[in-house]
Each structure stands twice: as structure tokens, then as C-alpha cells.
mmCIF file of C-alpha atoms in Angstrom:
data_model
loop_
_atom_site.group_PDB
_atom_site.id
_atom_site.type_symbol
_atom_site.label_atom_id
_atom_site.label_comp_id
_atom_site.label_asym_id
_atom_site.label_seq_id
_atom_site.Cartn_x
_atom_site.Cartn_y
_atom_site.Cartn_z
ATOM 1 C CA UNK A 28 7.886 10.435 -11.849
ATOM 2 C CA UNK A 29 4.445 12.486 -12.981
ATOM 3 C CA UNK A 30 2.807 9.231 -11.529
ATOM 4 C CA UNK A 31 4.208 9.580 -7.873
ATOM 5 C CA UNK A 32 3.654 13.338 -8.000
ATOM 6 C CA UNK A 33 0.398 12.953 -8.661
ATOM 7 C CA UNK A 34 -0.365 10.332 -5.940
ATOM 8 C CA UNK A 35 1.375 12.601 -3.182
ATOM 9 C CA UNK A 36 -1.920 14.867 -3.716
ATOM 10 C CA UNK A 37 -4.113 15.543 -1.205
ATOM 11 C CA UNK A 38 -7.181 16.095 -3.055
ATOM 12 C CA UNK A 39 -10.693 17.531 -1.099
ATOM 13 C CA UNK A 40 -13.841 17.932 -1.227
ATOM 14 C CA UNK A 41 -16.172 20.649 -1.876
ATOM 15 C CA UNK A 42 -18.260 22.604 0.894
ATOM 16 C CA UNK A 43 -21.397 21.219 1.374
ATOM 17 C CA UNK A 44 -24.437 22.356 -0.705
ATOM 18 C CA UNK A 45 -26.767 21.971 1.702
ATOM 19 C CA UNK A 46 -30.323 24.629 2.493
ATOM 20 C CA UNK A 47 -33.217 24.113 5.336
ATOM 21 C CA UNK A 48 -35.459 23.169 2.219
ATOM 22 C CA UNK A 49 -33.679 20.280 1.478
ATOM 23 C CA UNK A 50 -35.405 16.915 2.328
ATOM 24 C CA UNK A 51 -32.113 14.734 1.090
ATOM 25 C CA UNK A 52 -28.867 14.568 1.121
ATOM 26 C CA UNK A 53 -27.192 13.039 -2.084
ATOM 27 C CA UNK A 54 -23.390 12.298 -1.374
ATOM 28 C CA UNK A 55 -20.723 11.572 -3.699
ATOM 29 C CA UNK A 56 -16.981 9.536 -2.481
ATOM 30 C CA UNK A 57 -14.504 12.366 -3.531
ATOM 31 C CA UNK A 58 -14.660 15.055 -6.161
ATOM 32 C CA UNK A 59 -12.497 13.840 -9.494
ATOM 33 C CA UNK A 60 -10.474 15.218 -11.647
ATOM 34 C CA UNK A 61 -12.803 17.143 -14.192
ATOM 35 C CA UNK A 62 -14.957 18.024 -10.970
ATOM 36 C CA UNK A 63 -11.789 19.756 -8.831
ATOM 37 C CA UNK A 64 -10.267 21.713 -11.886
ATOM 38 C CA UNK A 65 -13.900 23.015 -12.262
ATOM 39 C CA UNK A 66 -14.831 23.398 -8.807
ATOM 40 C CA UNK A 67 -18.292 22.024 -9.361
ATOM 41 C CA UNK A 68 -20.067 18.627 -8.040
ATOM 42 C CA UNK A 69 -19.831 16.124 -11.067
ATOM 43 C CA UNK A 70 -19.071 18.255 -13.241
ATOM 44 C CA UNK A 71 -17.200 15.166 -16.047
ATOM 45 C CA UNK A 72 -19.799 15.649 -19.613
ATOM 46 C CA UNK A 73 -20.148 12.528 -19.005
ATOM 47 C CA UNK A 74 -21.564 11.582 -15.250
ATOM 48 C CA UNK A 75 -25.346 12.094 -15.616
ATOM 49 C CA UNK A 76 -26.184 13.621 -12.233
ATOM 50 C CA UNK A 77 -27.516 16.376 -13.805
ATOM 51 C CA UNK A 78 -28.840 15.553 -16.305
ATOM 52 C CA UNK A 79 -30.809 13.507 -13.883
ATOM 53 C CA UNK A 80 -31.795 15.883 -10.978
ATOM 54 C CA UNK A 81 -32.402 18.311 -14.449
ATOM 55 C CA UNK A 82 -35.178 15.957 -15.296
ATOM 56 C CA UNK A 83 -36.839 14.878 -11.872
ATOM 57 C CA UNK A 84 -36.632 18.641 -10.465
ATOM 58 C CA UNK A 85 -37.783 19.545 -13.864
ATOM 59 C CA UNK A 86 -35.179 21.891 -14.684
ATOM 60 C CA UNK A 87 -32.901 22.761 -17.340
ATOM 61 C CA UNK A 88 -29.652 20.448 -16.831
ATOM 62 C CA UNK A 89 -27.170 23.016 -19.006
ATOM 63 C CA UNK A 90 -27.499 25.830 -16.464
ATOM 64 C CA UNK A 91 -24.903 27.476 -15.358
ATOM 65 C CA UNK A 92 -23.930 25.725 -12.109
ATOM 66 C CA UNK A 93 -24.692 28.492 -9.513
ATOM 67 C CA UNK A 94 -28.129 28.000 -10.610
ATOM 68 C CA UNK A 95 -28.198 24.396 -10.741
ATOM 69 C CA UNK A 96 -26.866 24.698 -7.846
ATOM 70 C CA UNK A 97 -29.933 26.866 -6.483
ATOM 71 C CA UNK A 98 -32.125 24.818 -8.262
ATOM 72 C CA UNK A 99 -31.870 21.500 -6.362
ATOM 73 C CA UNK A 100 -31.832 23.217 -2.939
ATOM 74 C CA UNK A 101 -34.624 24.839 -3.769
ATOM 75 C CA UNK A 102 -35.873 21.629 -4.959
ATOM 76 C CA UNK A 103 -35.087 19.738 -1.556
ATOM 77 C CA UNK A 104 -31.791 18.216 -2.725
ATOM 78 C CA UNK A 105 -29.043 18.577 -0.833
ATOM 79 C CA UNK A 106 -25.121 17.736 -2.185
ATOM 80 C CA UNK A 107 -22.278 16.875 -0.025
ATOM 81 C CA UNK A 108 -19.550 14.004 0.033
ATOM 82 C CA UNK A 109 -18.288 11.913 2.111
ATOM 83 C CA UNK A 110 -14.480 12.224 1.940
ATOM 84 C CA UNK A 111 -12.632 15.252 3.196
ATOM 85 C CA UNK A 112 -9.778 14.789 1.813
ATOM 86 C CA UNK A 113 -7.365 11.677 0.699
ATOM 87 C CA UNK A 114 -4.642 10.569 -2.214
ATOM 88 C CA UNK A 115 -6.144 9.556 -5.807
ATOM 89 C CA UNK A 116 -3.866 9.644 -8.993
ATOM 90 C CA UNK A 117 -6.997 10.244 -11.317
ATOM 91 C CA UNK A 118 -10.740 10.502 -10.783
ATOM 92 C CA UNK A 119 -11.144 6.527 -9.740
ATOM 93 C CA UNK A 120 -12.781 5.737 -6.509
ATOM 94 C CA UNK A 121 -10.987 2.127 -5.567
ATOM 95 C CA UNK A 122 -7.706 4.558 -5.998
ATOM 96 C CA UNK A 123 -8.485 6.692 -2.669
ATOM 97 C CA UNK A 124 -6.611 6.220 -0.290
ATOM 98 C CA UNK A 125 -5.391 8.040 3.216
ATOM 99 C CA UNK A 126 -8.912 9.750 3.165
ATOM 100 C CA UNK A 127 -10.635 11.857 5.978
ATOM 101 C CA UNK A 128 -14.550 11.746 6.221
ATOM 102 C CA UNK A 129 -16.196 15.027 6.362
ATOM 103 C CA UNK A 130 -18.261 15.162 9.341
ATOM 104 C CA UNK A 131 -21.964 14.131 8.175
ATOM 105 C CA UNK A 132 -22.979 13.780 11.385
ATOM 106 C CA UNK A 133 -22.648 17.372 12.202
ATOM 107 C CA UNK A 134 -24.262 18.536 8.950
ATOM 108 C CA UNK A 135 -27.429 15.892 9.241
ATOM 109 C CA UNK A 136 -27.380 17.154 13.074
ATOM 110 C CA UNK A 137 -27.778 20.830 11.518
ATOM 111 C CA UNK A 138 -30.347 20.097 8.523
ATOM 112 C CA UNK A 139 -33.052 18.143 10.890
ATOM 113 C CA UNK A 140 -35.435 18.007 8.092
ATOM 114 C CA UNK A 141 -32.890 15.864 5.900
ATOM 115 C CA UNK A 142 -34.813 12.877 5.777
ATOM 116 C CA UNK A 143 -33.127 10.698 3.570
ATOM 117 C CA UNK A 144 -29.666 9.856 3.098
ATOM 118 C CA UNK A 145 -28.674 8.191 -1.384
ATOM 119 C CA UNK A 146 -25.385 7.660 -1.416
ATOM 120 C CA UNK A 147 -24.390 8.144 -4.743
ATOM 121 C CA UNK A 148 -23.098 4.577 -5.491
ATOM 122 C CA UNK A 149 -21.067 1.653 -3.413
ATOM 123 C CA UNK A 150 -17.990 4.404 -2.678
ATOM 124 C CA UNK A 151 -20.047 6.721 -0.931
ATOM 125 C CA UNK A 152 -22.078 3.861 0.962
ATOM 126 C CA UNK A 153 -18.737 2.801 1.921
ATOM 127 C CA UNK A 154 -17.053 5.293 3.206
ATOM 128 C CA UNK A 155 -20.024 6.493 5.072
ATOM 129 C CA UNK A 156 -20.788 2.794 7.138
ATOM 130 C CA UNK A 157 -16.973 3.096 7.692
ATOM 131 C CA UNK A 158 -16.852 6.434 9.230
ATOM 132 C CA UNK A 159 -20.258 6.875 10.892
ATOM 133 C CA UNK A 160 -22.054 3.210 11.164
ATOM 134 C CA UNK A 161 -24.557 4.899 14.717
ATOM 135 C CA UNK A 162 -26.904 6.765 11.190
ATOM 136 C CA UNK A 163 -27.188 3.200 10.261
ATOM 137 C CA UNK A 164 -28.631 2.593 13.410
ATOM 138 C CA UNK A 165 -31.223 5.497 13.627
ATOM 139 C CA UNK A 166 -34.426 5.159 12.127
ATOM 140 C CA UNK A 167 -33.795 8.676 10.536
ATOM 141 C CA UNK A 168 -32.491 9.986 7.995
ATOM 142 C CA UNK A 169 -32.867 6.639 6.227
ATOM 143 C CA UNK A 170 -30.120 5.593 3.612
ATOM 144 C CA UNK A 171 -30.039 4.844 0.733
ATOM 145 C CA UNK A 172 -27.485 3.098 -1.644
ATOM 146 C CA UNK A 173 -28.364 4.404 -5.059
ATOM 147 C CA UNK A 174 -26.398 4.058 -8.696
ATOM 148 C CA UNK A 175 -23.956 6.031 -9.307
ATOM 149 C CA UNK A 176 -24.253 8.418 -11.654
ATOM 150 C CA UNK A 177 -19.602 8.220 -12.787
ATOM 151 C CA UNK A 178 -19.242 7.285 -16.297
ATOM 152 C CA UNK A 179 -16.795 4.594 -15.037
ATOM 153 C CA UNK A 180 -20.538 3.301 -13.634
ATOM 154 C CA UNK A 181 -21.693 1.482 -17.386
ATOM 155 C CA UNK A 182 -23.250 -1.488 -16.022
ATOM 156 C CA UNK A 183 -26.868 0.026 -15.775
ATOM 157 C CA UNK A 184 -28.644 2.554 -18.202
ATOM 158 C CA UNK A 185 -29.387 6.089 -18.482
ATOM 159 C CA UNK A 186 -32.787 5.470 -17.951
ATOM 160 C CA UNK A 187 -32.484 2.768 -15.126
ATOM 161 C CA UNK A 188 -30.420 5.142 -13.405
ATOM 162 C CA UNK A 189 -33.015 7.745 -13.886
ATOM 163 C CA UNK A 190 -36.045 5.361 -12.644
ATOM 164 C CA UNK A 191 -33.974 4.579 -9.882
ATOM 165 C CA UNK A 192 -33.212 8.383 -8.679
ATOM 166 C CA UNK A 193 -37.232 9.150 -9.063
ATOM 167 C CA UNK A 194 -38.445 6.050 -7.448
ATOM 168 C CA UNK A 195 -36.551 7.686 -3.805
ATOM 169 C CA UNK A 196 -36.337 11.010 -4.664
ATOM 170 C CA UNK A 197 -39.632 12.581 -6.062
ATOM 171 C CA UNK A 198 -41.862 11.275 -3.219
ATOM 172 C CA UNK A 199 -39.293 13.381 -0.880
ATOM 173 C CA UNK A 200 -39.802 16.543 -2.608
ATOM 174 C CA UNK A 201 -41.914 19.053 -2.009
ATOM 175 C CA UNK A 202 -44.204 19.957 -5.606
ATOM 176 C CA UNK A 203 -40.446 20.041 -7.552
ATOM 177 C CA UNK A 204 -39.327 23.448 -8.541
ATOM 178 C CA UNK A 205 -41.279 26.686 -9.264
#
């Protein structure tokens, strides 16, 4: 009974965290249960997103959430999710159903300085391609499928994930965070 109720509950993404300084947009799929509970992107304690971004942009990943978001944006990185809402028991992307996309194309129009979209994992890339195939036909922004920072994606080590994000993101940023 509880599982039936959980399956029928629609989950929603957060508003985008993007500023005109952003040249990179990191797209997740849909926030997991811990992120939804805390109303924070990448809130699961074993998700390495904030640790990676803190290391790349030289800020303490244990800072309060609003400060991390501010430093991330100031460093040139924005956040959003491809899926605006969907039904999903638990946090695994493979269980998302009845999904509806966020308007990624409109966001990119509003922020023309975004030259690279990094899909955090396979699901965000798959949904972006499904709902916005026209974005893949353009020269800009370039769209790159990145390794998932989720604890469910354990096939790569932290160092491998850090290296992958660093190789893509660091050359695009405007000098990091002051």
C-alpha cells in the first residue's frame, strides 16, 4: 500500500540556479528524495557533485547551501534538471515515469553565455535528447554526457569523476572564484 502511494506522488524539480556569468550549465535528471527533503540540489551525502565543484572552483563544499550555489554561479556554473516533474518511487532515474521536461531551450535563449551543457549522468542526457533533439544539431551550446555524481553510479572512482569534470569545465571558466 505504501509503495502504491509513493509511486503516485509526483516529484518536481527546483527552479534553475543560473546567472548571466554562467558559461556552463550542469543538468541533472530529477532531484532524488534526499534533495527534495532538503530542497537542495545534490543533497545526498554520498553524491560527490559539491565536493567536485568545490575542488574545481576552490570553495569549501561544506559551506551552507546558498553560499555554495552563489559561489558555483559566480564561478560560471549553473544548475537545473531536464525533468520538471515525474513519478518516481525512490531516487533511481530508471524508475522515472510520466515525466515532463523543463524548458531547457528557453533557458538557453535567456542565457546566451552558456556555451556548454554538461549532463550529469546518462538519464539527463537521454531526457535532453528525447525532449530537445534540436539542441544536438547546433554548434552551441556543446552538449556533453558526464559521469553521474550519484552514489548509485559507482563504476567510476571519485578521482575519475573529478578528472572528467575538470577536463570539461575548467577550460571554460572565467578564472574561478575570488
